[in-house]
CSV table of N, CA and C in Angstrom, one decimal:
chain,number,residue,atom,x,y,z
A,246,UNK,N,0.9,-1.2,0.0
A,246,UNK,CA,0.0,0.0,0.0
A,246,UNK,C,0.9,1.2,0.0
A,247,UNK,N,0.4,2.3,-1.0
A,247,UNK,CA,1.8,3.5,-1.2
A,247,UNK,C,0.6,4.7,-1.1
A,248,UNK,N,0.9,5.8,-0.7
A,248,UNK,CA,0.8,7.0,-0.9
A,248,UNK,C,-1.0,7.0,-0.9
A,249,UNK,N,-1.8,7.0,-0.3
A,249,UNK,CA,-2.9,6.6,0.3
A,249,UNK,C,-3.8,7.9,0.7
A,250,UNK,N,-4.5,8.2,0.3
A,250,UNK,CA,-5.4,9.7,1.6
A,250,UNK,C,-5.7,8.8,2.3
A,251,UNK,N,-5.5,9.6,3.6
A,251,UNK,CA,-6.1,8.9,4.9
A,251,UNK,C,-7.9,8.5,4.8
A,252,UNK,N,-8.9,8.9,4.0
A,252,UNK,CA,-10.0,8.8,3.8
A,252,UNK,C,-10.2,7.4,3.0
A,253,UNK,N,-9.0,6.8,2.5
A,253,UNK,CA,-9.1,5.8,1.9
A,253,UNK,C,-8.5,4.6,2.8
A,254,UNK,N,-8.4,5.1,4.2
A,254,UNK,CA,-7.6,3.8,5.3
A,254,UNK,C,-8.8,2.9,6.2
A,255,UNK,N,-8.7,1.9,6.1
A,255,UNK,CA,-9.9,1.3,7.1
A,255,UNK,C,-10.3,2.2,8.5
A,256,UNK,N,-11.0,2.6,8.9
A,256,UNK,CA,-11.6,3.3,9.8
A,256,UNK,C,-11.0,3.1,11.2
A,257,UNK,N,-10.4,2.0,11.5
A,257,UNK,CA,-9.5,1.8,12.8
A,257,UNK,C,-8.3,2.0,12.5
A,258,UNK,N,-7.6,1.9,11.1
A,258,UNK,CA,-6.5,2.0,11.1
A,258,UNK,C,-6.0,3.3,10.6
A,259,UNK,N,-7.1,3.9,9.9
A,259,UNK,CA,-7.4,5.9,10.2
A,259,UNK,C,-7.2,6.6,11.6
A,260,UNK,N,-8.2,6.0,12.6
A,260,UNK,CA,-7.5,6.2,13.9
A,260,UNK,C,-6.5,6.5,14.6
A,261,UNK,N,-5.5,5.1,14.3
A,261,UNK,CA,-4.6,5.5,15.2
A,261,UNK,C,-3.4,6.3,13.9
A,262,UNK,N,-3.7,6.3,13.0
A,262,UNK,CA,-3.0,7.3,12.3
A,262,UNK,C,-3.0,8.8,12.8
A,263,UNK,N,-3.8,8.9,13.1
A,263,UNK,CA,-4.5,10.1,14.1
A,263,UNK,C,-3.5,10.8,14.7
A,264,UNK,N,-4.3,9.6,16.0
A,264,UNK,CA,-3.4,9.5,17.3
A,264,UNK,C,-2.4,10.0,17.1
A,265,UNK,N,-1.8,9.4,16.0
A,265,UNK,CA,0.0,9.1,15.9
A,265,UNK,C,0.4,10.8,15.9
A,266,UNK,N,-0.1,11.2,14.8
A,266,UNK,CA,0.1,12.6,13.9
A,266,UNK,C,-0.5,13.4,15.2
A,267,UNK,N,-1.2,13.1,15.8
A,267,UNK,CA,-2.0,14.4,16.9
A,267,UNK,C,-0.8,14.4,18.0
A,268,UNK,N,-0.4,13.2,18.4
A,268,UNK,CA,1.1,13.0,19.7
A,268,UNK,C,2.1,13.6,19.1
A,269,UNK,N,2.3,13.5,17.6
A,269,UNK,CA,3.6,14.5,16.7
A,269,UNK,C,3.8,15.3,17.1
A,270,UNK,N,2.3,16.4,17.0
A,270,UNK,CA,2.3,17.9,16.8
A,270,UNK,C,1.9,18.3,17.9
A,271,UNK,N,1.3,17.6,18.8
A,271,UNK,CA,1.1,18.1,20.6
A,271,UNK,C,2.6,18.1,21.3
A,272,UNK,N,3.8,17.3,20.9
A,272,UNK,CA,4.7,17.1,21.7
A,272,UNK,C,6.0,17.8,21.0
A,273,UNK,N,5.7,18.2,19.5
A,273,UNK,CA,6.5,18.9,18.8
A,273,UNK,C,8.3,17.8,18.7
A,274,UNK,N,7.7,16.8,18.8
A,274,UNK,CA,8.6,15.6,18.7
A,274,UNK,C,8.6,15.0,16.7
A,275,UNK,N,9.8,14.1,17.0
A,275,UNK,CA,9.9,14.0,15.3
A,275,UNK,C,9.0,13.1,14.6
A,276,UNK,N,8.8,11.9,15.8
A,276,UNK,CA,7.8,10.8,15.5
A,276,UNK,C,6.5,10.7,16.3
A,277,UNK,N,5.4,10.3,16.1
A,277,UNK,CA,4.3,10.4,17.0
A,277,UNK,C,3.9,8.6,16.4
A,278,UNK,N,3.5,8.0,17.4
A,278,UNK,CA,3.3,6.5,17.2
A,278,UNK,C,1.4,6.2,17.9
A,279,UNK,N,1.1,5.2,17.5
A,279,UNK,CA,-0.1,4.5,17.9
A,279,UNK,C,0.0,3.2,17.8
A,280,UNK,N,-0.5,2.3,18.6
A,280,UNK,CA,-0.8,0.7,18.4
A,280,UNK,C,-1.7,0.6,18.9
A,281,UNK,N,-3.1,-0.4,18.2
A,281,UNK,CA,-4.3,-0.6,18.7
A,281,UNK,C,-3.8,-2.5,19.3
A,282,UNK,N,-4.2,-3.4,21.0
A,282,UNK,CA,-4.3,-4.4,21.0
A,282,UNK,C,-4.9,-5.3,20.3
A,283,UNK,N,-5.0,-5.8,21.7
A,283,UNK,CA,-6.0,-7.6,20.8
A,283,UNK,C,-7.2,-6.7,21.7
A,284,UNK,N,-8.3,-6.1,22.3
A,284,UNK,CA,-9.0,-5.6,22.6
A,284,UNK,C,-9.5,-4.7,21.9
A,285,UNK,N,-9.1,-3.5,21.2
A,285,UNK,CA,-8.9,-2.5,19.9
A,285,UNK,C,-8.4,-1.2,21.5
A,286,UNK,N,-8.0,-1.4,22.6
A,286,UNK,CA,-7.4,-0.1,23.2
A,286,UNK,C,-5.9,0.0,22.1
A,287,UNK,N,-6.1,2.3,22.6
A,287,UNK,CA,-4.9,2.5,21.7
A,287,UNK,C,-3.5,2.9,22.9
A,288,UNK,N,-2.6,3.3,22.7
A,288,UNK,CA,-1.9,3.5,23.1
A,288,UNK,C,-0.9,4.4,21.9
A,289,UNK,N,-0.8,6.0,23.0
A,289,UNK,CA,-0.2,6.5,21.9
A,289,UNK,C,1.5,7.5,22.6
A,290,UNK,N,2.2,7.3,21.6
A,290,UNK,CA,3.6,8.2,22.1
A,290,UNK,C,4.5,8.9,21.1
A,291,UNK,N,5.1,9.6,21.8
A,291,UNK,CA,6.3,10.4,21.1
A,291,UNK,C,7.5,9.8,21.5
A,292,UNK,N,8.3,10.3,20.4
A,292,UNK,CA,9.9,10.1,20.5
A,292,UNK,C,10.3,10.2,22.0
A,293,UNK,N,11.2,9.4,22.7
A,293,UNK,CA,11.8,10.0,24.0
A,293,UNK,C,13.0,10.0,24.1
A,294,UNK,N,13.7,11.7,24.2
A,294,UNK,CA,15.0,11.8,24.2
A,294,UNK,C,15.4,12.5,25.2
A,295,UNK,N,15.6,11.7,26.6
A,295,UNK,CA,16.2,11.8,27.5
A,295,UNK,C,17.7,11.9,27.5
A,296,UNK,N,18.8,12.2,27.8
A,296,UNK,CA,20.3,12.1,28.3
A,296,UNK,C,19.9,10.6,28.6
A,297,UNK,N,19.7,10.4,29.2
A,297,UNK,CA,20.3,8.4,29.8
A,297,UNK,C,19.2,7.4,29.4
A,298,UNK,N,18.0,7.8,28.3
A,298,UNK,CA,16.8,7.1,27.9
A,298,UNK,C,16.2,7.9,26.1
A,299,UNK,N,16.4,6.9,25.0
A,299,UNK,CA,16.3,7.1,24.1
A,299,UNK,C,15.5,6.5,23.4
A,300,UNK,N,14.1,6.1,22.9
A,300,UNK,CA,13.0,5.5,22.6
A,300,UNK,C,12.4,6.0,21.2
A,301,UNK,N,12.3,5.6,20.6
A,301,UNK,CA,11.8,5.9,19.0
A,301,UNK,C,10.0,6.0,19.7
A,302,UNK,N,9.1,6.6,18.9
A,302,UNK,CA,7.3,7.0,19.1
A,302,UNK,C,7.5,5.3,19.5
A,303,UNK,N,7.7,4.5,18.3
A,303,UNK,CA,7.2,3.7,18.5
A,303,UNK,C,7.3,2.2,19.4
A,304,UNK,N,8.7,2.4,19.7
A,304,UNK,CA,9.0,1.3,20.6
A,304,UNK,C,8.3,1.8,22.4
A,305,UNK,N,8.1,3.5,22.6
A,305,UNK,CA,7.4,3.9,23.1
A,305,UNK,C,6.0,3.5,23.7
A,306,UNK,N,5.5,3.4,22.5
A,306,UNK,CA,3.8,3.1,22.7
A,306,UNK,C,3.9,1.3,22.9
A,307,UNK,N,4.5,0.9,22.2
A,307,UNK,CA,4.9,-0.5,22.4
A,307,UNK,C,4.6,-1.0,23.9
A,308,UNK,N,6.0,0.1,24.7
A,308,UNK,CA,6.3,-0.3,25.8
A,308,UNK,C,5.0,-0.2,26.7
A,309,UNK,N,4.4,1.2,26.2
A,309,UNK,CA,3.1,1.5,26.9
A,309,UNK,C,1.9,0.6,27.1
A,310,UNK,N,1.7,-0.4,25.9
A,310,UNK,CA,0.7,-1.5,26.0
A,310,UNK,C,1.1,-2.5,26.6
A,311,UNK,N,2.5,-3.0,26.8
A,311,UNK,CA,2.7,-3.5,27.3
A,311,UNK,C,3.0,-3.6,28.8
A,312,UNK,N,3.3,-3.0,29.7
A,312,UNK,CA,3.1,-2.0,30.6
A,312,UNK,C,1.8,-2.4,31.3
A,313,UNK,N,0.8,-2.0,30.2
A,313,UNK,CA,-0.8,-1.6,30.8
A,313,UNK,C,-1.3,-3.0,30.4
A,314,UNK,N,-0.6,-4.3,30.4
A,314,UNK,CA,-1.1,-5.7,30.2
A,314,UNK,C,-1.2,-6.2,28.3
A,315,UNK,N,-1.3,-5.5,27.9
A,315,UNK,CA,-1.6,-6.0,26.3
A,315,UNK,C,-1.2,-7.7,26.3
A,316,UNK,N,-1.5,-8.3,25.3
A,316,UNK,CA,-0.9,-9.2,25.4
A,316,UNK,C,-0.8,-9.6,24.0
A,317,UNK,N,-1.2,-8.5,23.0
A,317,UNK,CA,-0.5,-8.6,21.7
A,317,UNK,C,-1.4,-7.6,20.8
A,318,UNK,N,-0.9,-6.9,19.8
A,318,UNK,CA,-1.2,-6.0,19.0
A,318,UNK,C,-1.9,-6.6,17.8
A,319,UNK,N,-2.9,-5.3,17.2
A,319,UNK,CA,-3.4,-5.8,16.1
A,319,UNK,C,-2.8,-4.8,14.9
A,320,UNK,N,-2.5,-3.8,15.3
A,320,UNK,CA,-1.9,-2.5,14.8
A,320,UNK,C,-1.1,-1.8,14.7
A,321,UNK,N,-0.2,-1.4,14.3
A,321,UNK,CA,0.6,0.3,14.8
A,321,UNK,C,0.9,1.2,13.8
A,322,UNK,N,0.8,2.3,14.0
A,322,UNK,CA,1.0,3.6,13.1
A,322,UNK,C,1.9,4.5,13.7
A,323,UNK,N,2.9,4.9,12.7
A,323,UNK,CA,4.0,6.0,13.1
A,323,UNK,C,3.7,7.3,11.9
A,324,UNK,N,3.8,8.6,12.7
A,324,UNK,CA,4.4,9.4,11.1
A,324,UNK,C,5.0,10.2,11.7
A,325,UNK,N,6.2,10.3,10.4
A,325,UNK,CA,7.1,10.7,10.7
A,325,UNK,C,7.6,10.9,8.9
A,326,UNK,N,8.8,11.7,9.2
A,326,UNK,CA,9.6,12.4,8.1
A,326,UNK,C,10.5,11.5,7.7
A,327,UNK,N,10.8,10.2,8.2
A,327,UNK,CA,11.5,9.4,7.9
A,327,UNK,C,11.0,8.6,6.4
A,328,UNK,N,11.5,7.6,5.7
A,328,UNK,CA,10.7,7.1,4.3
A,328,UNK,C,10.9,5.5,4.6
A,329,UNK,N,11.5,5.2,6.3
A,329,UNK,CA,11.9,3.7,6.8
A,329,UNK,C,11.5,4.0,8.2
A,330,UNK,N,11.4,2.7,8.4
A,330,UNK,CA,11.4,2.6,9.9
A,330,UNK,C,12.8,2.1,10.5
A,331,UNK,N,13.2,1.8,11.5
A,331,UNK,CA,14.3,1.4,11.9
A,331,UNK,C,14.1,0.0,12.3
A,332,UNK,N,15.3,-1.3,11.8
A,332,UNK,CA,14.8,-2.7,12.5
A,332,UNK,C,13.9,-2.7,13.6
A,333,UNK,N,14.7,-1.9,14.7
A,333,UNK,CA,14.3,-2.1,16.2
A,333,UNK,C,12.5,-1.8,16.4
A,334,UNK,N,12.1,-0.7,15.4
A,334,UNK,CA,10.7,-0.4,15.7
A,334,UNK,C,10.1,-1.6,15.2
A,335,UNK,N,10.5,-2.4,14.0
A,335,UNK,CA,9.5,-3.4,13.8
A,335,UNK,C,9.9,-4.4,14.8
A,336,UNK,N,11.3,-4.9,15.5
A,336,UNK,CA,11.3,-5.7,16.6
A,336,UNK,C,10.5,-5.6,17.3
A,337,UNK,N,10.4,-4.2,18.2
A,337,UNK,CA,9.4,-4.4,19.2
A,337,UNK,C,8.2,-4.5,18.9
A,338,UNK,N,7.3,-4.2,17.3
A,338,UNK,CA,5.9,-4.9,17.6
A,338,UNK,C,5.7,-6.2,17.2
A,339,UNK,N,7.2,-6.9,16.4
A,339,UNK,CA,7.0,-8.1,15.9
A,339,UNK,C,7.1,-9.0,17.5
A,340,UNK,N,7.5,-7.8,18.9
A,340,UNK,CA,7.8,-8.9,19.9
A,340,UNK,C,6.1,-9.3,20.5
A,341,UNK,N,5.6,-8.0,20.4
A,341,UNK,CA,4.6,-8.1,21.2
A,341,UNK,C,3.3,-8.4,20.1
A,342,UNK,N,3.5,-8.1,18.8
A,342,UNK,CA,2.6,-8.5,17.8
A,342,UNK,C,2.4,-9.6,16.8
A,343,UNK,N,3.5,-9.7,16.8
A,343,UNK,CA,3.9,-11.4,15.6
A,343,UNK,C,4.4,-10.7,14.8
A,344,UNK,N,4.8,-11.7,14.1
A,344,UNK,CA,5.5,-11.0,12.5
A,344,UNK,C,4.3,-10.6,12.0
A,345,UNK,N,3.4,-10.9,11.6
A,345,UNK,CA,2.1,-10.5,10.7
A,345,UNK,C,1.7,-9.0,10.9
A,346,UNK,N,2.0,-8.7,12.0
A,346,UNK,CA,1.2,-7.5,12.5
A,346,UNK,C,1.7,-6.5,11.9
A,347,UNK,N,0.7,-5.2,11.3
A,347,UNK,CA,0.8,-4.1,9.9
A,347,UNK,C,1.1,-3.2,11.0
A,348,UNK,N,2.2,-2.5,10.0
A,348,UNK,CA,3.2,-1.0,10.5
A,348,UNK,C,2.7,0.1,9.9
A,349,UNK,N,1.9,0.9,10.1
A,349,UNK,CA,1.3,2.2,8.8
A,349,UNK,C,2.4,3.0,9.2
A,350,UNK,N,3.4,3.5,7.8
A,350,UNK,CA,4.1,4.7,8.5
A,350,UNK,C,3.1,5.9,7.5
A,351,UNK,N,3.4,7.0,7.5
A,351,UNK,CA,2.9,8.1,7.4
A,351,UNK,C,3.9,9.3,7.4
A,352,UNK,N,3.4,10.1,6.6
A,352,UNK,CA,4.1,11.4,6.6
A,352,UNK,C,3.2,12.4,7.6
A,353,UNK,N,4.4,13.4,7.7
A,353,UNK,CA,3.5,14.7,9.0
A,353,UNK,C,1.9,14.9,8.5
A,354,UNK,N,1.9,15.0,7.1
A,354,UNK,CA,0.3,15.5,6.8
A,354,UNK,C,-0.7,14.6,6.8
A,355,UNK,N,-0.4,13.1,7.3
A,355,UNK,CA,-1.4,12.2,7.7
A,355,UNK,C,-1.3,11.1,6.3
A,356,UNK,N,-0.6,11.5,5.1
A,356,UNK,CA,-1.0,10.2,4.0
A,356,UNK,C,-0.2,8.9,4.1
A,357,UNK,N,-0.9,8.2,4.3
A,357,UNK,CA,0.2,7.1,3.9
A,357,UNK,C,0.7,6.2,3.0
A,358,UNK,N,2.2,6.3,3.5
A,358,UNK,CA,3.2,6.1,2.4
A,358,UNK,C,3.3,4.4,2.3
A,359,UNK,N,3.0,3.7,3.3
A,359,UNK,CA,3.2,2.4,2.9
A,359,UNK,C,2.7,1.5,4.8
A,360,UNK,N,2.8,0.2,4.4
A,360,UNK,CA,2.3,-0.7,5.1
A,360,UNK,C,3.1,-1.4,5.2
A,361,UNK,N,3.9,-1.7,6.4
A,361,UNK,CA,5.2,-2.9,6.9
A,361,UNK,C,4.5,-4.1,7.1
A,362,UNK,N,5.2,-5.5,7.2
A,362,UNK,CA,4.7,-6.4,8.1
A,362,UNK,C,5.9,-6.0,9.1
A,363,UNK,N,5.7,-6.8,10.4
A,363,UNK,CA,6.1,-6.7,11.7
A,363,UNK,C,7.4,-7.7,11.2
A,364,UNK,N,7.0,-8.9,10.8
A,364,UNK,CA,7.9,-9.9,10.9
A,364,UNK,C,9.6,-9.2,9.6
């Protein structure tokens, strides 16, 4: 899936595109992330660049479902200015998602650019 209006994204997975893009531009961070569970709760985050703690949006929200019990994802959406994701972001939802589980990344203005698998 390439270059997409968000009006053309399944209606939950519009969502956390949302999310993702609303945590971007509320936190003025580079990445803004969402992942929907096995329940459909979201969980949403920004980049975290601490001195002694460094977290991509998305290994962020990751952490966050997991954290709050998840016990496996059906979802996640990043956007960002990037045109890749980094291995590590699809490790962490391929840990808590499966390989199967879809990556929406996104650009700042919400379209999406493409659809990862996890694995």
């Amino acid at each position: 899936m390439t270059d997409q209006a968000p009006e053309s994204v399944d209606p939950e997975d519009r969502k956390i595109l949302t999310l993702a893009r609303s945590a971007r531009a509320r936190n003025s961070v580079p990445e803004g992330a969402a992942v929907r569970d096995e329940t459909g709760r979201t969980y949403v985050a920004g980049t975290v660049a601490l001195e002694s703690l460094r977290l991509s949006a998305l290994q962020t929200a990751v952490a966050m479902a997991v954290a709050s019990g998840a016990e496996s994802l059906e979802a996640a959406a990043v956007v960002s200015e990037a045109a890749e994701l980094p291995a590590g972001d699809l490790a962490a939802v391929r840990d808590l998602g499966g390989a199967g589980t879809p990556v929406l990344l996104a650009g700042p203005d919400g379209t999406l650019r493409s659809t990862l698998d996890a694995g």
